[in-house]
Amino acid sequence: MSSNAPGATNPMLYDPIPEGQGSTTKRNQFVAALGICMAAVSGGTALAWTSPVLAQLVPANQSDTSGLEHESFLLTTDEGSWVGAFLAVGAFLGALPAGYLAEKIGRKYTTMSLAVPYLISWALIIFANGAGMLYAGRLIIGIATGASCVVAPMFVSEVAETSIRGALGAFFQLHLTVGILFVYAVGSYTHWVTLSILCAIFPVLLIVAMFIVPESPVYLVKKGRRIDAGVALKWFWGPNADTQSALQTIQSDLDAASGDAKLSDLFTNATNRAALFISLLLMFFQQFSGINAVIFYTAPIFKSAGSTMDPAVCSIVVGIVQVVMTLASSVLIDKAGRRILLLQSSFIMGSCLIVLGVYFKLQNDKVDVSNIGWLPLASVVLFIISFSLGFGPIPWMMMGELCAPDIKGLASALAVMFNWTLVFLVTKSFGTMQELLGSDWTFWFFGAWMMVCTVYVFIKVPETKGKTNAQIQAILGGKK
């Protein structure tokens, strides 16, 4: 590298720390994760936006628009469903290019660039004069959200020390839930245009944060910029960090990989195939936990339990529970481990879904359920707690942990595309399932998948707590 290369004269290059004797600080790793996850907060606001907004734009009775005369335009029920669904379509389209860009221009600049489609989409939504502009805005914000789901977990996993990788990995889901709670709390009491303006603040914060956060050391080493990688590590891990050992570990992981990955490498290499397959199945079980069905049914379940709370308040309560328990997960994940949290999550969620199915079956059969009105309410709260501790954050975090450096971008993109395909299918088919199967069998359907999930996690999903990438690849390759 030339003498005028970035960091070439940086005093931190001349590492005075004897190899193996350094000490690290965690502060900047948390600062970096917080900044990177402004992309997740932005995605969370996009996800939840339709909840309060469609109530303002779609009349409950299509022939009765009383109370909505002040709106410049209204949507039909079908148009409203597409406003929701276009986000999933955009997220599918945004995942693969994000993985490619992260390998070409880096994690830092790819993350920063996500603010552009977020801001464009909010501008289209704020100035919308009909369904067409909302469709365009939701498609573009979906692209940004899908890209965020690829790049942010990857970036965070590459800057975190092994000892706190799980805690920081849970930050992505935590910040998604923060964005969701923001929309629930603000959107319930403000006009949808005002809400959209406020949501546009988070992409601006993302740009500001990315000016501060250095590039991923893994990416820099991969590009042959070892000096810059050492400087970045000093920023993330503190001035007394043993960067030489850390850089050697990164280089060893990269050397063990096959260089720039091709799509075929994901399937022809047994270790890569195992990492991809586990990532895809964790995403599958996340969506087939029925989380969207339970969230959709929250207000009716609260009502059936005898609650007189406003539906908006119900949503806020759910949002608070998600944030608090996802935060708890970030604390527990490096202490308890990934497997035990996934196992409790799938088993408890499956049990709660079965109980909800039984309750609705009794209710449909005209059985008096007034004396157990607390049961569905307790089931929903326990379900959301269990999801937030396990299958909410962990699939995103493990996606970044399981994959070797050379396939991480491509594999993460495929996992995210698969996840959003499932979001689209489950969301669009939920109403049809209710009509054809009834509420009871719909909940039992998702409950059955959670029982299958419990068995799969117990048999196939490895524990990654405290393990380096090389150790994880060895386990996936069948070596102990």
XYZ file of C-alpha atoms in Angstrom:
480
model
C 0.000 0.000 0.000
C 1.313 3.468 -0.839
C 2.497 5.788 1.899
C -0.376 8.204 1.270
C -3.044 5.544 1.682
C -5.722 6.275 4.274
C -4.412 5.461 7.712
C -0.824 4.910 6.488
C 0.550 7.567 8.872
C -2.037 6.974 11.563
C -0.220 6.377 14.868
C -2.624 3.567 15.661
C -0.977 1.595 12.841
C 2.097 1.126 15.032
C 0.367 -1.146 17.490
C 2.277 -1.111 20.798
C 0.071 -3.870 22.233
C 1.924 -7.218 22.546
C 0.043 -9.915 20.680
C -2.542 -11.644 22.875
C -2.301 -9.030 25.667
C -4.738 -6.363 24.487
C -7.966 -5.258 26.114
C -11.118 -4.032 24.429
C -13.882 -1.548 25.156
C -17.480 -2.104 24.110
C -18.797 1.469 23.920
C -18.104 2.203 20.260
C -19.433 -1.199 19.201
C -22.777 -0.288 20.772
C -22.593 3.214 19.263
C -21.936 1.697 15.825
C -24.775 -0.833 16.173
C -27.128 1.960 17.249
C -26.180 4.029 14.194
C -26.333 1.149 11.726
C -29.711 0.116 13.103
C -31.256 3.476 12.235
C -31.855 1.532 9.004
C -33.849 -0.982 11.064
C -35.876 1.757 12.795
C -36.651 3.149 9.329
C -37.740 -0.328 8.236
C -39.892 -0.717 11.349
C -41.744 2.527 10.629
C -42.354 1.315 7.070
C -43.680 -2.035 8.314
C -46.125 -0.571 10.830
C -47.188 2.492 8.807
C -50.252 0.844 7.274
C -51.735 -0.042 10.675
C -52.882 3.485 11.654
C -52.892 4.928 8.126
C -55.286 2.518 6.411
C -57.778 3.160 9.205
C -57.746 6.795 8.028
C -57.822 6.115 4.277
C -60.002 2.991 3.897
C -63.649 3.383 5.029
C -64.835 0.475 7.181
C -68.007 0.605 5.075
C -67.118 1.386 1.465
C -70.473 3.125 0.908
C -70.130 5.249 4.045
C -67.284 7.779 4.077
C -68.636 9.879 6.944
C -65.849 11.064 9.196
C -63.295 10.849 6.371
C -64.523 13.813 4.287
C -61.411 15.824 5.206
C -59.152 13.386 3.308
C -58.093 14.501 -0.180
C -58.507 10.910 -1.413
C -59.676 7.548 -0.073
C -58.769 3.956 -0.939
C -60.897 0.913 -1.638
C -60.339 -2.177 0.495
C -58.430 -3.825 -2.369
C -56.237 -0.743 -2.900
C -55.523 -0.690 0.838
C -54.403 -4.323 0.791
C -52.010 -3.574 -2.071
C -50.598 -0.545 -0.245
C -49.646 -3.029 2.475
C -48.463 -5.787 0.140
C -46.218 -3.623 -2.063
C -43.721 -3.300 0.781
C -43.113 -7.055 0.730
C -42.713 -6.973 -3.076
C -40.146 -4.171 -2.805
C -38.296 -5.922 0.027
C -37.926 -9.020 -2.161
C -36.490 -6.881 -4.970
C -34.119 -4.963 -2.690
C -32.409 -7.876 -0.969
C -30.169 -9.256 -3.734
C -28.777 -5.908 -4.989
C -27.985 -4.982 -1.375
C -25.872 -8.107 -0.916
C -24.039 -7.322 -4.173
C -23.458 -3.667 -3.239
C -22.211 -4.604 0.236
C -19.462 -6.662 -1.420
C -18.625 -4.037 -4.053
C -18.721 -0.664 -2.283
C -18.681 -1.814 1.340
C -21.077 -2.162 4.239
C -20.735 1.488 5.327
C -21.624 3.154 2.036
C -24.326 0.618 1.182
C -25.973 1.293 4.559
C -25.660 5.056 4.084
C -27.136 4.852 0.573
C -30.298 3.225 1.958
C -31.354 6.625 3.281
C -31.946 7.759 -0.334
C -34.796 5.343 -1.216
C -36.257 5.811 2.286
C -36.411 9.597 1.785
C -37.703 9.334 -1.793
C -40.465 6.988 -0.685
C -41.547 9.212 2.207
C -41.634 12.195 -0.182
C -43.897 10.240 -2.579
C -46.160 9.234 0.310
C -46.305 12.731 1.852
C -47.281 14.350 -1.470
C -49.471 11.454 -2.682
C -52.700 12.397 -4.436
C -53.994 8.864 -4.989
C -53.299 5.157 -4.758
C -50.669 5.239 -7.542
C -48.202 7.434 -5.624
C -48.759 5.372 -2.470
C -48.024 2.182 -4.444
C -44.775 3.711 -5.761
C -43.772 4.969 -2.330
C -44.483 1.634 -0.660
C -42.590 -0.292 -3.367
C -39.508 1.932 -2.984
C -39.617 1.870 0.816
C -39.907 -1.907 0.553
C -36.703 -2.010 -1.502
C -34.935 -0.006 1.223
C -36.379 -2.206 3.986
C -35.351 -5.436 2.256
C -31.860 -4.050 1.700
C -31.660 -3.026 5.366
C -32.494 -6.590 6.412
C -29.431 -7.802 4.480
C -26.799 -5.166 5.195
C -27.465 -4.093 8.790
C -27.224 -7.568 10.423
C -24.145 -8.333 8.299
C -22.437 -5.066 9.248
C -23.200 -5.451 12.971
C -21.984 -9.076 13.071
C -18.659 -8.019 11.516
C -17.835 -5.219 13.952
C -18.866 -7.003 17.174
C -16.535 -8.985 19.399
C -17.479 -12.630 19.881
C -18.478 -11.995 23.515
C -21.211 -9.475 22.595
C -22.001 -10.565 19.036
C -25.339 -12.006 20.109
C -26.388 -8.894 22.034
C -25.503 -6.602 19.140
C -27.017 -9.044 16.660
C -30.354 -8.688 18.459
C -30.155 -4.916 17.930
C -31.592 -5.269 14.426
C -34.888 -6.774 15.591
C -34.890 -4.478 18.632
C -34.740 -1.399 16.431
C -37.369 -2.793 14.089
C -39.697 -3.010 17.089
C -38.730 0.538 18.151
C -39.802 1.776 14.698
C -43.038 -0.204 14.942
C -43.790 1.191 18.417
C -43.074 4.735 17.201
C -45.718 4.387 14.481
C -48.241 2.760 16.821
C -47.789 5.520 19.421
C -47.640 8.534 17.092
C -49.840 7.288 14.250
C -52.819 6.591 16.482
C -53.142 10.284 17.334
C -51.846 12.171 14.287
C -52.825 12.595 10.658
C -51.107 10.142 8.317
C -49.216 12.908 6.470
C -47.794 14.224 9.758
C -46.817 10.670 10.715
C -45.023 10.219 7.372
C -43.064 13.456 7.850
C -41.946 12.324 11.297
C -40.922 8.892 9.950
C -38.596 10.633 7.460
C -36.431 11.797 10.385
C -34.897 8.329 10.852
C -33.234 8.036 7.385
C -31.656 11.456 8.049
C -30.290 10.121 11.353
C -28.951 7.115 9.428
C -26.911 9.390 7.137
C -25.497 11.287 10.120
C -24.601 8.064 11.942
C -22.853 6.559 8.924
C -20.526 9.560 8.686
C -19.246 8.599 12.149
C -19.048 4.786 11.863
C -15.975 3.331 10.058
C -16.136 0.625 7.415
C -16.330 -3.035 8.436
C -12.825 -4.416 9.183
C -13.831 -7.693 7.471
C -14.627 -5.858 4.235
C -11.400 -3.825 4.447
C -9.232 -6.936 4.940
C -11.080 -8.637 2.087
C -10.171 -5.708 -0.172
C -6.510 -5.814 0.872
C -6.749 -2.643 2.994
C -5.203 -4.137 6.134
C -3.946 -0.794 7.480
C -7.404 0.760 7.262
C -8.864 -2.388 8.848
C -6.517 -1.995 11.842
C -7.539 1.649 12.250
C -11.215 0.665 12.074
C -10.698 -2.058 14.682
C -9.073 0.463 17.015
C -12.194 2.636 16.682
C -14.608 -0.236 17.276
C -12.676 -2.137 19.958
C -10.681 0.643 21.650
C -7.082 1.890 21.475
C -5.746 -0.998 23.597
C -7.223 -3.717 21.384
C -4.893 -6.423 20.068
C -5.559 -5.624 16.413
C -2.841 -7.915 15.080
C -4.532 -11.030 16.478
C -7.959 -9.788 15.364
C -6.734 -9.066 11.838
C -5.069 -12.470 11.649
C -8.341 -14.153 12.677
C -10.223 -12.222 9.979
C -7.559 -13.099 7.399
C -7.663 -16.774 8.381
C -11.450 -16.859 7.985
C -11.157 -15.240 4.568
C -8.333 -17.567 3.506
C -10.442 -20.571 4.483
C -13.161 -19.313 2.168
C -12.960 -19.590 -1.584
C -12.777 -15.904 -2.477
C -15.646 -14.184 -4.247
C -18.584 -16.556 -4.069
C -20.791 -17.624 -6.962
C -24.391 -18.695 -6.557
C -23.395 -22.303 -7.225
C -20.990 -22.218 -4.240
C -23.978 -22.019 -1.917
C -25.176 -25.424 -3.086
C -22.056 -27.339 -4.139
C -20.161 -26.757 -0.877
C -21.661 -28.839 1.958
C -20.789 -26.303 4.682
C -22.251 -23.382 2.723
C -25.329 -25.451 1.917
C -25.891 -26.250 5.606
C -25.528 -22.561 6.577
C -27.974 -21.454 3.866
C -30.484 -24.211 4.637
C -30.554 -23.411 8.362
C -30.874 -19.672 7.618
C -33.782 -20.290 5.226
C -35.608 -22.606 7.618
C -35.230 -20.175 10.528
C -36.807 -17.504 8.304
C -39.566 -19.948 7.311
C -40.404 -20.759 10.923
C -40.253 -17.071 11.883
C -43.055 -16.271 9.448
C -44.985 -19.512 10.016
C -45.052 -18.792 13.732
C -48.225 -16.900 12.824
C -46.853 -13.654 14.253
C -48.815 -11.588 11.728
C -52.015 -13.525 12.495
C -51.628 -12.897 16.223
C -50.820 -9.196 15.746
C -53.820 -8.900 13.403
C -56.085 -10.486 16.019
C -54.748 -8.519 19.013
C -57.624 -6.023 19.271
C -60.413 -8.658 18.894
C -58.689 -10.916 21.443
C -58.386 -8.055 23.936
C -62.086 -7.319 23.351
C -63.134 -10.968 23.779
C -61.278 -11.017 27.095
C -63.573 -8.247 28.308
C -61.112 -5.394 27.768
C -62.581 -1.992 26.939
C -59.248 -0.613 25.765
C -59.143 1.332 22.518
C -57.616 -0.763 19.658
C -54.897 1.892 19.306
C -53.951 1.398 22.959
C -53.896 -2.383 22.404
C -51.400 -1.871 19.569
C -49.212 0.351 21.741
C -49.249 -2.244 24.551
C -48.168 -4.932 22.067
C -45.446 -2.626 20.718
C -44.091 -1.931 24.212
C -44.036 -5.656 25.056
C -42.098 -6.354 21.837
C -39.507 -3.658 22.519
C -38.978 -4.607 26.179
C -38.705 -8.352 25.515
C -36.453 -7.936 22.452
C -34.212 -5.808 24.666
C -34.271 -8.646 27.220
C -33.276 -11.028 24.440
C -30.235 -8.895 23.611
C -29.134 -9.298 27.244
C -29.867 -13.040 27.447
C -28.640 -14.157 24.047
C -24.931 -14.267 24.956
C -25.645 -15.810 28.356
C -28.311 -18.440 27.621
C -27.322 -19.134 24.012
C -29.238 -19.197 20.744
C -30.632 -22.747 20.825
C -32.396 -22.565 24.187
C -34.058 -19.260 23.267
C -35.202 -20.681 19.926
C -36.508 -23.850 21.596
C -38.506 -22.003 24.243
C -39.800 -19.654 21.567
C -41.121 -22.317 19.201
C -42.555 -24.528 21.959
C -44.310 -21.734 23.874
C -45.596 -20.041 20.702
C -46.947 -23.379 19.450
C -48.696 -23.979 22.775
C -50.204 -20.476 22.765
C -51.488 -20.918 19.206
C -53.128 -24.236 20.103
C -54.805 -22.596 23.118
C -56.052 -19.709 20.941
C -57.445 -22.214 18.435
C -59.302 -24.064 21.203
C -60.709 -20.798 22.541
C -62.042 -19.706 19.140
C -63.404 -23.215 18.525
C -65.376 -23.047 21.793
C -66.517 -19.533 20.968
C -67.689 -20.585 17.487
C -69.548 -23.542 19.012
C -71.461 -21.077 21.236
C -69.870 -22.444 24.407
C -69.870 -19.972 27.302
C -66.232 -18.857 27.593
C -66.817 -15.855 29.850
C -65.102 -17.559 32.784
C -61.878 -18.061 30.770
C -61.876 -14.680 29.044
C -58.386 -14.052 30.450
C -56.954 -17.081 28.612
C -56.655 -15.666 25.053
C -55.287 -12.403 26.424
C -52.643 -14.263 28.425
C -51.857 -16.420 25.382
C -51.279 -13.389 23.142
C -49.021 -11.636 25.668
C -47.029 -14.845 26.298
C -46.809 -15.494 22.536
C -45.390 -12.020 21.851
C -42.950 -12.276 24.774
C -41.724 -15.658 23.526
C -41.439 -14.461 19.898
C -39.509 -11.370 20.980
C -37.074 -13.468 23.035
C -36.405 -16.017 20.294
C -37.726 -16.139 16.763
C -38.003 -12.371 16.458
C -34.305 -11.429 16.672
C -32.351 -14.689 16.400
C -32.956 -15.670 12.731
C -31.636 -12.258 11.617
C -28.631 -12.528 13.916
C -27.765 -16.137 13.053
C -28.021 -15.358 9.339
C -24.892 -13.229 9.782
C -23.187 -15.751 12.102
C -23.638 -18.986 10.154
C -22.263 -17.930 6.783
C -18.600 -17.801 5.776
C -17.338 -14.304 4.820
C -17.249 -15.014 1.083
C -20.910 -16.118 0.875
C -22.382 -13.896 3.595
C -23.705 -11.199 1.260
C -25.259 -13.607 -1.237
C -26.650 -16.020 1.351
C -28.091 -13.179 3.449
C -29.763 -11.726 0.372
C -31.383 -15.069 -0.502
C -32.562 -15.558 3.098
C -34.092 -12.076 3.181
C -35.770 -12.574 -0.217
C -37.206 -15.844 1.053
C -38.402 -14.161 4.259
C -40.234 -11.401 2.415
C -41.779 -13.855 -0.028
C -43.235 -15.630 2.998
C -44.405 -12.322 4.506
C -46.280 -11.588 1.275
C -47.808 -15.071 1.032
C -48.838 -15.301 4.696
C -50.237 -11.752 4.791
C -52.214 -12.076 1.555
C -53.520 -15.580 2.326
C -54.437 -14.982 5.974
C -57.908 -13.641 5.172
C -58.586 -16.555 2.826
C -57.433 -19.052 5.479
C -59.849 -17.513 7.955
C -62.743 -17.846 5.527
C -61.939 -21.417 4.443
C -60.622 -22.906 7.701
C -62.034 -20.656 10.405
C -60.049 -18.867 13.109
C -59.525 -22.046 15.126
C -57.924 -24.104 12.348
C -55.887 -21.094 11.193
C -54.229 -20.851 14.614
C -53.822 -24.645 14.786
C -52.137 -24.588 11.357
C -49.447 -22.210 12.598
C -49.240 -24.042 15.936
C -48.457 -27.316 14.150
C -45.559 -25.662 12.303
C -44.136 -24.468 15.622
C -44.111 -28.023 16.955
C -42.242 -29.152 13.821
C -39.890 -26.211 14.383
C -39.129 -27.306 17.956
C -38.003 -30.723 16.733
C -35.924 -29.205 13.905
C -34.113 -26.722 16.170
C -33.364 -29.448 18.716
C -31.872 -31.776 16.084
C -30.261 -29.517 13.498
C -29.540 -25.951 14.656
C -26.028 -25.591 16.154
C -25.166 -23.396 19.120
C -23.070 -20.443 17.918
C -22.666 -18.631 21.247
C -19.047 -17.660 21.871
C -17.750 -19.360 18.715
C -15.587 -17.824 16.003
C -16.594 -18.051 12.364
C -13.993 -20.776 11.794
C -15.439 -22.864 14.648
C -18.980 -22.401 13.318
C -17.886 -23.481 9.820
C -16.227 -26.561 11.313
C -19.465 -27.532 13.114
C -21.513 -27.026 9.943
C -18.984 -29.131 8.063
C -19.519 -32.009 10.486
C -16.424 -31.472 12.620
C -16.725 -31.090 16.380
